[in-house]
Short mmCIF file of C-alpha atoms and ligand atoms in Angstrom, two decimals:
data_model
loop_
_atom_site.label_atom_id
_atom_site.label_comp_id
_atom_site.label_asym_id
_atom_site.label_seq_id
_atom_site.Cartn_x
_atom_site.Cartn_y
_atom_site.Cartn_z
CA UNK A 1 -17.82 -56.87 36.50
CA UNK A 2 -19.65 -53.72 34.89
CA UNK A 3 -17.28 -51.70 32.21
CA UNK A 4 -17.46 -48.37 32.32
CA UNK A 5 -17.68 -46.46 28.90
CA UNK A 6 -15.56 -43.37 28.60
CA UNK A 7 -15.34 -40.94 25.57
CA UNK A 8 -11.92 -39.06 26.01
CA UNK A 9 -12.12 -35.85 24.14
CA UNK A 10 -8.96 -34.57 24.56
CA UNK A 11 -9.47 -31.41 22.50
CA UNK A 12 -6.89 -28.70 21.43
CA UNK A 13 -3.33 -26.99 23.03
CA UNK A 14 -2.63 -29.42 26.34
CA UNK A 15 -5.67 -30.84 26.37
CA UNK A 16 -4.18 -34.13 25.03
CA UNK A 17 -1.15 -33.84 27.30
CA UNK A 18 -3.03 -33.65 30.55
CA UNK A 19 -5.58 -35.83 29.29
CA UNK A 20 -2.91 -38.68 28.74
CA UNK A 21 -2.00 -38.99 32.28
CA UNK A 22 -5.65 -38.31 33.44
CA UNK A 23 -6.16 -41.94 31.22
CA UNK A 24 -2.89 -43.29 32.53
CA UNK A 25 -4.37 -42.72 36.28
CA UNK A 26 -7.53 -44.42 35.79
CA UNK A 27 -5.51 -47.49 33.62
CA UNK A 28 -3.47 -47.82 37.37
CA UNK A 29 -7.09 -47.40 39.25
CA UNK A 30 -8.71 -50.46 37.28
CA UNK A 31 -5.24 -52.92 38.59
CA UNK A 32 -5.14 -51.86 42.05
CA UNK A 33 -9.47 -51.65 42.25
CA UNK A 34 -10.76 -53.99 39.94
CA UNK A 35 -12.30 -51.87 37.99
CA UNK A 36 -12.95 -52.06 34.30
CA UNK A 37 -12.66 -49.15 31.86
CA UNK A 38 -13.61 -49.20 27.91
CA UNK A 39 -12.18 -45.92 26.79
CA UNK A 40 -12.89 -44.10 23.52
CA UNK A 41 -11.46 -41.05 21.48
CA UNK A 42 -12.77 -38.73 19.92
CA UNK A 43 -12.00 -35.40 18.49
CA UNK A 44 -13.83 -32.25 20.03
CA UNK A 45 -13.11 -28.68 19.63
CA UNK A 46 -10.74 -27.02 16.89
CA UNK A 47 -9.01 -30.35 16.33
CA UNK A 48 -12.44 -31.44 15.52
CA UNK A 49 -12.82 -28.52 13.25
CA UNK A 50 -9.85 -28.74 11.17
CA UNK A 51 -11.10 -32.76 10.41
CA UNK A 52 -14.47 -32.35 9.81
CA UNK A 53 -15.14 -28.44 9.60
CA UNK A 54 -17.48 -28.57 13.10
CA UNK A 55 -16.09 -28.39 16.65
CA UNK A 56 -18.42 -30.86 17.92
CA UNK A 57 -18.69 -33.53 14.66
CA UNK A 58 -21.94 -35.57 15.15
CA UNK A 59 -19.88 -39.30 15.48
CA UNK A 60 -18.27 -37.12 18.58
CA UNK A 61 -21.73 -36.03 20.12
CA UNK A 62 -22.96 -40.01 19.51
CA UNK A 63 -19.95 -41.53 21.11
CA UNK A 64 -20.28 -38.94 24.48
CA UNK A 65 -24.02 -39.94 24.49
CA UNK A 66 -23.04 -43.97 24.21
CA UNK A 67 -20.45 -43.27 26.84
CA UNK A 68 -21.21 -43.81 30.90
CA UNK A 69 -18.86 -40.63 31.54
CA UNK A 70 -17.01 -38.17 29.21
CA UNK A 71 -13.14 -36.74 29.75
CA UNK A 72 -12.78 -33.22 27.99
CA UNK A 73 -9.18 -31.83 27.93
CA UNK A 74 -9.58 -28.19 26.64
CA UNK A 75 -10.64 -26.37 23.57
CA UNK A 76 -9.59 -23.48 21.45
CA UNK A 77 -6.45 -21.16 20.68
CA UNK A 78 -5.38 -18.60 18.75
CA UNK A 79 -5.41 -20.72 15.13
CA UNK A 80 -9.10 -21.01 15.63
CA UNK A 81 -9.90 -17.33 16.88
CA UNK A 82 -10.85 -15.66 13.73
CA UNK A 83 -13.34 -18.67 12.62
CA UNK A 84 -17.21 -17.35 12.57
CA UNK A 85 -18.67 -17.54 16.66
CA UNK A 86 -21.23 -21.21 15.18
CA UNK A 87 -17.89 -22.92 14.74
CA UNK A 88 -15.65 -21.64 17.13
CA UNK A 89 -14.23 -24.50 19.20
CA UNK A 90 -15.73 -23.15 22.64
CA UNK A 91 -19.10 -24.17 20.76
CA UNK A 92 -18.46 -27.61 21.37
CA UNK A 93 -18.45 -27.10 25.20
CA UNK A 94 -22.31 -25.61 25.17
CA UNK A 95 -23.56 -28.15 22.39
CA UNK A 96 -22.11 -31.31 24.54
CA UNK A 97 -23.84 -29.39 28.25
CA UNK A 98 -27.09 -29.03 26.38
CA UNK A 99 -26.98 -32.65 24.56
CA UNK A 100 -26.40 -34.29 27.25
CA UNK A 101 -28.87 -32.50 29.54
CA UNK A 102 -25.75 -31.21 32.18
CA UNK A 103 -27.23 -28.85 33.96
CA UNK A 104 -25.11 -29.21 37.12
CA UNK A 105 -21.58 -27.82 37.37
CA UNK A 106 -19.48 -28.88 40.16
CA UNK A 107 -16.65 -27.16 41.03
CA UNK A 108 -14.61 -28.25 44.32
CA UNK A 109 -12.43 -25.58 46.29
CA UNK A 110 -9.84 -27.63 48.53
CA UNK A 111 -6.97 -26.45 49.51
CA UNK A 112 -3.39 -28.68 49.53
CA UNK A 113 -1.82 -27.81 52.99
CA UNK A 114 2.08 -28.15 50.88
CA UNK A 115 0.35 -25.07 48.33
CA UNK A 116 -1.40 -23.11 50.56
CA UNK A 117 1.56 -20.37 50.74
CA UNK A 118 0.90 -19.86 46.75
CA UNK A 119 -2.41 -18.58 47.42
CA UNK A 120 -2.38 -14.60 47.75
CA UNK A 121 -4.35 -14.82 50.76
CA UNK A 122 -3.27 -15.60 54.78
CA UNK A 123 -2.26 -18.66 55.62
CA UNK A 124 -4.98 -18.65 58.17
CA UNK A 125 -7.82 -17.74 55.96
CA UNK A 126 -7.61 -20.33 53.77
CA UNK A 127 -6.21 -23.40 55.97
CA UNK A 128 -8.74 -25.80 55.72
CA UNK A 129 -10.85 -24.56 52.95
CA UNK A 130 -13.16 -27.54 51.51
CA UNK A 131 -16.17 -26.03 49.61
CA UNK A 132 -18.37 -27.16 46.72
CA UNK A 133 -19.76 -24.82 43.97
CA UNK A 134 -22.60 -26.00 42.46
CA UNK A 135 -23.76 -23.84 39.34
CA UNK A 136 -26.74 -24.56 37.55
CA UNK A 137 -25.50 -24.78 33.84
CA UNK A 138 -28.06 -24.89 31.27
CA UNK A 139 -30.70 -22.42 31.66
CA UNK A 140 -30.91 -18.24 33.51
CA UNK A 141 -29.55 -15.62 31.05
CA UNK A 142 -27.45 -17.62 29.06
CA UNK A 143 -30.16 -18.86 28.02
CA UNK A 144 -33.74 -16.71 28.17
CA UNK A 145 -35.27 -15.20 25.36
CA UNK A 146 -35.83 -12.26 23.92
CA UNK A 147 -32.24 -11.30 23.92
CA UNK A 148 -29.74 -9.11 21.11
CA UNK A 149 -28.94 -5.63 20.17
CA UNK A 150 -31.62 -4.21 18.15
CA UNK A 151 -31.49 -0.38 17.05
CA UNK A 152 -34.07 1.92 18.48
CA UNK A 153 -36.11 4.70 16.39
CA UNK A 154 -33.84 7.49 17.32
CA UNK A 155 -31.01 5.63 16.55
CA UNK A 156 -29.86 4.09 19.74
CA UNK A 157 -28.81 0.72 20.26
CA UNK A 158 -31.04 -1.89 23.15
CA UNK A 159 -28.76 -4.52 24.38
CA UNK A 160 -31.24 -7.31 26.01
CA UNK A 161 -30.62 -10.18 27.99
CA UNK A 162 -33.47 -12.13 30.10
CA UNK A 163 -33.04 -14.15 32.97
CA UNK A 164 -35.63 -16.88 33.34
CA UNK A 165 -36.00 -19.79 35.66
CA UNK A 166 -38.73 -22.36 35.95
CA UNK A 167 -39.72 -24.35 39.16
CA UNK A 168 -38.63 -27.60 37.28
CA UNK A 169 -35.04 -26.20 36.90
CA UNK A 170 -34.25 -24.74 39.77
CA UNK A 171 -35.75 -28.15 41.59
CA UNK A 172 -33.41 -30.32 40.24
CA UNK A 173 -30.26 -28.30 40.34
CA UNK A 174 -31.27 -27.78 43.98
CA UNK A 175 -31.87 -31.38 44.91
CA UNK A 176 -27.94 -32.07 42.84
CA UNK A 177 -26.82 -29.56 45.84
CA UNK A 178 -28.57 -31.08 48.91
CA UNK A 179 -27.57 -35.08 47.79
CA UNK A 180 -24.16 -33.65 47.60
CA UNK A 181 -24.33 -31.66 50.61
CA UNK A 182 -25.73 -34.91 52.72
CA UNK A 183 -22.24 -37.11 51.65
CA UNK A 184 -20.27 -34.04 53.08
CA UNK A 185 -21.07 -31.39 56.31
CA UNK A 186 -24.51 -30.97 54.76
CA UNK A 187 -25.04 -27.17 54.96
CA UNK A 188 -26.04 -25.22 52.02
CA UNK A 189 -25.67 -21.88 51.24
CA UNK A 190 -28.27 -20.57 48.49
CA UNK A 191 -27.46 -17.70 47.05
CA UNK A 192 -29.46 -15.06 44.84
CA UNK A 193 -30.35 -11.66 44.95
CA UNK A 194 -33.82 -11.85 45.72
CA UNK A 195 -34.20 -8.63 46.96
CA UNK A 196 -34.48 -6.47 43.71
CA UNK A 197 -34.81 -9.79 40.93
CA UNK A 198 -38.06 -11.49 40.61
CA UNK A 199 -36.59 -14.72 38.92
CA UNK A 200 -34.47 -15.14 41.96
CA UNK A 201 -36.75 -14.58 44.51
CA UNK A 202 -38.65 -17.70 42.70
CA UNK A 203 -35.08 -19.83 43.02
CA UNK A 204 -35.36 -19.01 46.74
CA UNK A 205 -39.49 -19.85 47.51
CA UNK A 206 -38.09 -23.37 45.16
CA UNK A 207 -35.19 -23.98 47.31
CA UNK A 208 -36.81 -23.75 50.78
CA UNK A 209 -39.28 -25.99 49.65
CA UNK A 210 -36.83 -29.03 47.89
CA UNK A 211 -35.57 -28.19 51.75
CA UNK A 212 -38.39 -29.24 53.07
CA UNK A 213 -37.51 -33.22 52.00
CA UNK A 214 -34.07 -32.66 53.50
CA UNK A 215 -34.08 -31.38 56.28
CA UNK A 216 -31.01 -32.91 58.08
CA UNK A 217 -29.32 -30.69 55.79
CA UNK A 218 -28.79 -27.32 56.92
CA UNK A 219 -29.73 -24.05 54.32
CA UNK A 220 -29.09 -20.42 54.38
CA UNK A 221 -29.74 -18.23 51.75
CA UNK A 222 -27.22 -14.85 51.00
CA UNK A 223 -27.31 -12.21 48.12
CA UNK A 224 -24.91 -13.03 45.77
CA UNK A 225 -23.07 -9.28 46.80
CA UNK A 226 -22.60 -10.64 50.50
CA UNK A 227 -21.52 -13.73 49.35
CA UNK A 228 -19.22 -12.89 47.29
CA UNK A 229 -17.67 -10.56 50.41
CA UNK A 230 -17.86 -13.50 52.35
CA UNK A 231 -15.48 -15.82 50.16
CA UNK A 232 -12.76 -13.84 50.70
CA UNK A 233 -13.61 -13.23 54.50
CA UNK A 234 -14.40 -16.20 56.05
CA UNK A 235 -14.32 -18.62 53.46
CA UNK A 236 -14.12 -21.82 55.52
CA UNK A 237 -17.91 -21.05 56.45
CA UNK A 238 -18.74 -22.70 53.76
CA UNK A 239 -19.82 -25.88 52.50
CA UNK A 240 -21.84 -26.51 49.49
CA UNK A 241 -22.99 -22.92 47.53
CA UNK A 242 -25.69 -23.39 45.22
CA UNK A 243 -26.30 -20.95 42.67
CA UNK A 244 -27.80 -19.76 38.91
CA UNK A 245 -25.50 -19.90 35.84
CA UNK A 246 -24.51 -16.09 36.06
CA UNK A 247 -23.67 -16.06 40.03
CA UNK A 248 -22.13 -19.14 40.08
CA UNK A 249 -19.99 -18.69 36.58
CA UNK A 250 -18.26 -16.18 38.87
CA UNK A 251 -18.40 -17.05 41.87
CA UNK A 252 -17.29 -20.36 41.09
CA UNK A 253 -13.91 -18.50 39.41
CA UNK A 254 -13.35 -16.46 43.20
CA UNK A 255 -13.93 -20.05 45.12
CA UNK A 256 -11.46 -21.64 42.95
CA UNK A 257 -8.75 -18.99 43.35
CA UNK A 258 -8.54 -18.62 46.73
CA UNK A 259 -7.03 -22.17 46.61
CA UNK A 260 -3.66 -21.22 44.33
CA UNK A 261 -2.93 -22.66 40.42
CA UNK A 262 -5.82 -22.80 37.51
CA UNK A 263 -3.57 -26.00 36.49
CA UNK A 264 -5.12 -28.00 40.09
CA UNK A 265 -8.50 -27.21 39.77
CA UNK A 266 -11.02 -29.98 38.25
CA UNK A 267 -14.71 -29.68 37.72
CA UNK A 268 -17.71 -31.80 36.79
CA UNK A 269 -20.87 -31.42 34.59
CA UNK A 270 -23.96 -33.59 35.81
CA UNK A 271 -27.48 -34.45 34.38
CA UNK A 272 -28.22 -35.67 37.96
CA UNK A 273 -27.31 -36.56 41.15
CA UNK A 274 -25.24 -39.85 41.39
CA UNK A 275 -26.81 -40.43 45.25
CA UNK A 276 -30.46 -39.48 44.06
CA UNK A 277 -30.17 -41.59 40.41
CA UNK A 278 -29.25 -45.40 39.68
CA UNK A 279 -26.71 -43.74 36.86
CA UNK A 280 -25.66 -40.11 36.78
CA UNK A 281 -24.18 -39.05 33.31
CA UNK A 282 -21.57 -36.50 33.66
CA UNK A 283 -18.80 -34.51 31.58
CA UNK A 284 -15.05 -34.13 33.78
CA UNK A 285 -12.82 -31.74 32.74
CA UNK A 286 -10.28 -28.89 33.91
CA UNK A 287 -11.23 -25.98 34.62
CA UNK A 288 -8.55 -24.43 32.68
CA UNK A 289 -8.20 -23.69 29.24
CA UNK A 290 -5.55 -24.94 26.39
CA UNK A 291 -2.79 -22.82 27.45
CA UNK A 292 -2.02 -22.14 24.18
CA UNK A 293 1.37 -20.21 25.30
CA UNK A 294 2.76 -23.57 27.03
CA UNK A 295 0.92 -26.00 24.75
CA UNK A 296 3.70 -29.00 23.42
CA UNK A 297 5.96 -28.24 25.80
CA UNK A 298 5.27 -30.76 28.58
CA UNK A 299 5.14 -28.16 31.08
CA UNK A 300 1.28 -28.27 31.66
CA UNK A 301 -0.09 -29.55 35.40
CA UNK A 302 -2.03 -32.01 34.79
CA UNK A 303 -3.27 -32.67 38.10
CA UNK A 304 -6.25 -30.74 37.30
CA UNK A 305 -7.09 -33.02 34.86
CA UNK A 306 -6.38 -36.25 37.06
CA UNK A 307 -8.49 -34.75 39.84
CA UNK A 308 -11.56 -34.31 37.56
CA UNK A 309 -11.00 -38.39 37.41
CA UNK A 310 -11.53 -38.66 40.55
CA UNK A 311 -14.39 -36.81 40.62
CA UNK A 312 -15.58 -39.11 37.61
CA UNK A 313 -15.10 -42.18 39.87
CA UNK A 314 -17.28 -40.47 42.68
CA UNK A 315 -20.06 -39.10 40.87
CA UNK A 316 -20.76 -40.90 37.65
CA UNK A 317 -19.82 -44.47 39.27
CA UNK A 318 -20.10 -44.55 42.73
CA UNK A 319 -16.36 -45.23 43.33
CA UNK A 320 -15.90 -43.60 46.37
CA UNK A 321 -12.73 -45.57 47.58
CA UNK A 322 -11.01 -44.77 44.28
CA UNK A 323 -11.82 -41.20 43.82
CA UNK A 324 -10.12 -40.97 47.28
CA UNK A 325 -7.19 -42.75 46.50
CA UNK A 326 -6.55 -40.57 43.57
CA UNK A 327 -6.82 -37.85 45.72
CA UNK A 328 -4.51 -38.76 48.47
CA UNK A 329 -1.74 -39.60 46.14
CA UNK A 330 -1.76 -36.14 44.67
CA UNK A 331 -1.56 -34.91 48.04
CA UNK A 332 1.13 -37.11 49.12
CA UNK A 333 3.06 -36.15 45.67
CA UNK A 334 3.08 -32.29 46.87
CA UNK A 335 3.87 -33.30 50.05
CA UNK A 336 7.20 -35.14 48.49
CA UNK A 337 8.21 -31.40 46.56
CA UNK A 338 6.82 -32.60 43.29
CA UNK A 339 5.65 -29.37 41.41
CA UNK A 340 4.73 -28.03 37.89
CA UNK A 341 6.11 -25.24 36.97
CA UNK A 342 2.97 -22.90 37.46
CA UNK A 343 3.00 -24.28 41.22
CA UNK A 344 6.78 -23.90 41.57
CA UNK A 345 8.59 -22.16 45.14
CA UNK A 346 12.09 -22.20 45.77
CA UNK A 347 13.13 -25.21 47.50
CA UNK A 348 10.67 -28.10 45.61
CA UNK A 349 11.44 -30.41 42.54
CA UNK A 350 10.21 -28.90 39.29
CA UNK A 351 9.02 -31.55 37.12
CA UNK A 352 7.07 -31.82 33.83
CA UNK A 353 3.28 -32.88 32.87
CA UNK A 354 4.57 -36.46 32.56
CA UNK A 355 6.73 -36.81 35.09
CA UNK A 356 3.81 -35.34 37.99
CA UNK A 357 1.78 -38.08 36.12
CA UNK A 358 3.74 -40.80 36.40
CA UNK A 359 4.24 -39.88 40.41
CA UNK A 360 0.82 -40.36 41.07
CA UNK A 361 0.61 -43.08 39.26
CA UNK A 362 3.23 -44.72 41.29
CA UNK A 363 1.88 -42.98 44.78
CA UNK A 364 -1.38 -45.06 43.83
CA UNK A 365 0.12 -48.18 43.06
P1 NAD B 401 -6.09 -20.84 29.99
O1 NAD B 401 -6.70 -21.47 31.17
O2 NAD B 401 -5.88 -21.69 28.80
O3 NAD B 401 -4.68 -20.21 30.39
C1 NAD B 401 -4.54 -19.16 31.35
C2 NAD B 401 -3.12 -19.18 31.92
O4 NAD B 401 -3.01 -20.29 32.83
C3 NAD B 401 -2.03 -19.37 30.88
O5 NAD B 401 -0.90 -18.62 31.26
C4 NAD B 401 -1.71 -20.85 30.94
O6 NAD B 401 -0.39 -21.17 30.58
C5 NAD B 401 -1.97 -21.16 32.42
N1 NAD B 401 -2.45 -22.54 32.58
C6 NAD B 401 -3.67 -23.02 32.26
N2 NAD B 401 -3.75 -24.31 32.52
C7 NAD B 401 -2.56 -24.68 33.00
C8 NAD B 401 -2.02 -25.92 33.45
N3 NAD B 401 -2.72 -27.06 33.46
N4 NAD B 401 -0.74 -25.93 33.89
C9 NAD B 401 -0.01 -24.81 33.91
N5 NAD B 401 -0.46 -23.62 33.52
C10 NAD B 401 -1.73 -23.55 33.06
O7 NAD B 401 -7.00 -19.57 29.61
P2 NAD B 401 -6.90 -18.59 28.36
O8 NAD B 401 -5.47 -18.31 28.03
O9 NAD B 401 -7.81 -17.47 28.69
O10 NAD B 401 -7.56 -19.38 27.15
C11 NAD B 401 -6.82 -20.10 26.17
C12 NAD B 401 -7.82 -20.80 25.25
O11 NAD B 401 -8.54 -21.78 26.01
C13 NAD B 401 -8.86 -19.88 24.65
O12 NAD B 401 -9.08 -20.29 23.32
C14 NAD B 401 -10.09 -20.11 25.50
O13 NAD B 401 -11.29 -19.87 24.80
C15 NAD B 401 -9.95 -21.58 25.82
N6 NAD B 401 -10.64 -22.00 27.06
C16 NAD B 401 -11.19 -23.25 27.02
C17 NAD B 401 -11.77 -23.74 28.16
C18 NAD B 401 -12.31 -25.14 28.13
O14 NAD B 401 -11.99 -25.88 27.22
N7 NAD B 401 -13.13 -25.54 29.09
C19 NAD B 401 -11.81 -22.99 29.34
C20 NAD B 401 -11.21 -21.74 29.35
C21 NAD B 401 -10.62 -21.25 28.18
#
């Protein structure tokens, strides 16, 4: 039986609380599937910092790079806010995507039929919803050079930032999106805004052609303004949107909110495309933050965090069966009333991180 390795980097404010059940669900998924896990701590983030005096310490980096998947729980807070920007906790987040070559984010946009009245949009516009963000994460103009403030002769100040793709990049962020797109309704919507930036007119002549090798797949390209317009419209049009590291950075923040809480929302970092490659590294963690104001309190959802499991069985291991299994007993869990207190309505159980955890634990047994 293979063992997966897993480095859990549980980080700072409820990181470590959602983390714990996020462990506790995969502990229940290697009984009932016969899996095998080998898990492994480590600190990360402003823990990390106040240890060692770095956010990401270099036995850290070593064990995520020895590791078949990593778990992140959430880094930063206030405590760590004044500290100079090169060891600010968040640092840790862009030194682990760029070590470990993750230059796929995949963020999922389902909706939970018992939550769908805690989203601020209709009902009907949102039934249904089951859409896949995929952001390319480690280059455009996070990334290109020359960039800074630099004063001017007379004074002024330049602010420059440049956004640069290459073929190779956009090629294999493009052929993450159309493996993906093939295991679900296989339509892909690219979008840029090719009509007035150069770079992105590139990212669409590279996508129609990685089309060319799939072409049961369906693609449609949209400016980034329409599409944005179009999430809050219609968004059930879409299936899998594939998109730079500006674009999708917020785009992938609208997808995710039509769907309710910040606390159910899970997300994946890949170097590859588990369909495409024999082993796809990736990092799985919440999309939210520490919550520093709820932080110790056991009041943190963690079914963000046991979500991003799932998505950890389906995309760095091929578990399939497992990731769904996960996923239905979350869903059956709502459907019983069970709810955190940032999901809460009149009428449900209000429970804490623990307890949600240990009712999907014993939905999956
Ligand atoms: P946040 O996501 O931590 O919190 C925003 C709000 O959502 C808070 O009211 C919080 O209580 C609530 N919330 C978040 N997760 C929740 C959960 N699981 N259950 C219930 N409620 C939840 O964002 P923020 O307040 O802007 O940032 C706090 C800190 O987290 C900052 O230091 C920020 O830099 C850091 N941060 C880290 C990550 C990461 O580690 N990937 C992401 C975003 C922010």
């Amino acid at each position: 039986m293979t063992t997966y390795k897993i480095a859990v980097l549980a980080g700072d404010g409820i990181g470590p609380e959602v983390t714990k059940e996020a462990v506790n669900v995969l502990k229940i998924i290697q009984k009932t599937e016969g899996l095998s896990f080998e898990f492994e701590e480590a600190p990360v983030g402003g823990t990390a910092y106040d240890q060692t005096g770095k956010p990401l310490p270099e036995s850290t980096l070593r064990i995520a790079k020895q590791s078949d998947a990593v778990l992140l729980g959430a880094v930063g807070g206030p405590k760590w806010e004044p500290l100079d920007y090169s060891v600010r906790p968040e640092r840790a987040l862009l030194g682990l995507r760029s070590e470990l070559g993750l230059f796929a984010n995949l963020r999922p946009a389902t909706v939970f039929e018992p939550l769908i009245d805690a989203s601020t949009l209709k009902r009907e516009v949102i039934q249904g919803i089951d859409l896949m963000v995929v952001r390319e994460l480690t280059g455009g103009i996070y990334f290109g050079k020359p960039r800074g403030v630099s004063k001017l002769p007379n004074g002024e100040e330049k602010g420059i930032n440049t956004l640069v793709y290459t073929t190779r990049e956009i090629e294999r962020v493009a052929k993450v999106a159309f493996e993906l797109a093939r295991g679900r309704r296989k339509k892909i919507t690219s979008v840029d805004k090719a009509n007035v930036l150069e770079a992105t007119e590139l990212w669409r002549n590279v996508v129609t052609k990685v089309h060319q090798n799939y072409s049961d797949v369906e693609l449609s390209h949209l400016y980034v303004d329409n599409c944005s317009m179009q999430l809050i419209r219609n968004p059930k049009q879409f299936d899998v949107i594939l998109t730079s590291n500006l674009f999708g950075d917020i785009l992938s923040d609208e997808a995710a909110m039509l769907t309710g809480s910040i606390g159910m929302l899970p997300s994946a970092s890949l170097n590859g495309s588990s369909r495409a490659e024999a082993a796809c590294r990736g990092m799985y963690e919440p999309v939210h933050g520490s919550a520093p104001d709820i932080a110790g309190k056991g009041l943190a959802n963690p079914i963000a965090a046991i979500l991003s499991v799932a998505m950890c069985l389906k995309y760095s291991f091929n578990q399939s069966q497992a990731a769904k299994k996960i996923e239905r007993a979350v869903a059956e869990v709502l459907e019983k009333g069970y709810r955190t207190a940032d999901i809460f309505t009149e009428g449900t159980r209000k429970v804490g991180t623990k307890e949600m955890g240990e009712a999907i634990c014993k939905e999956i047994r």
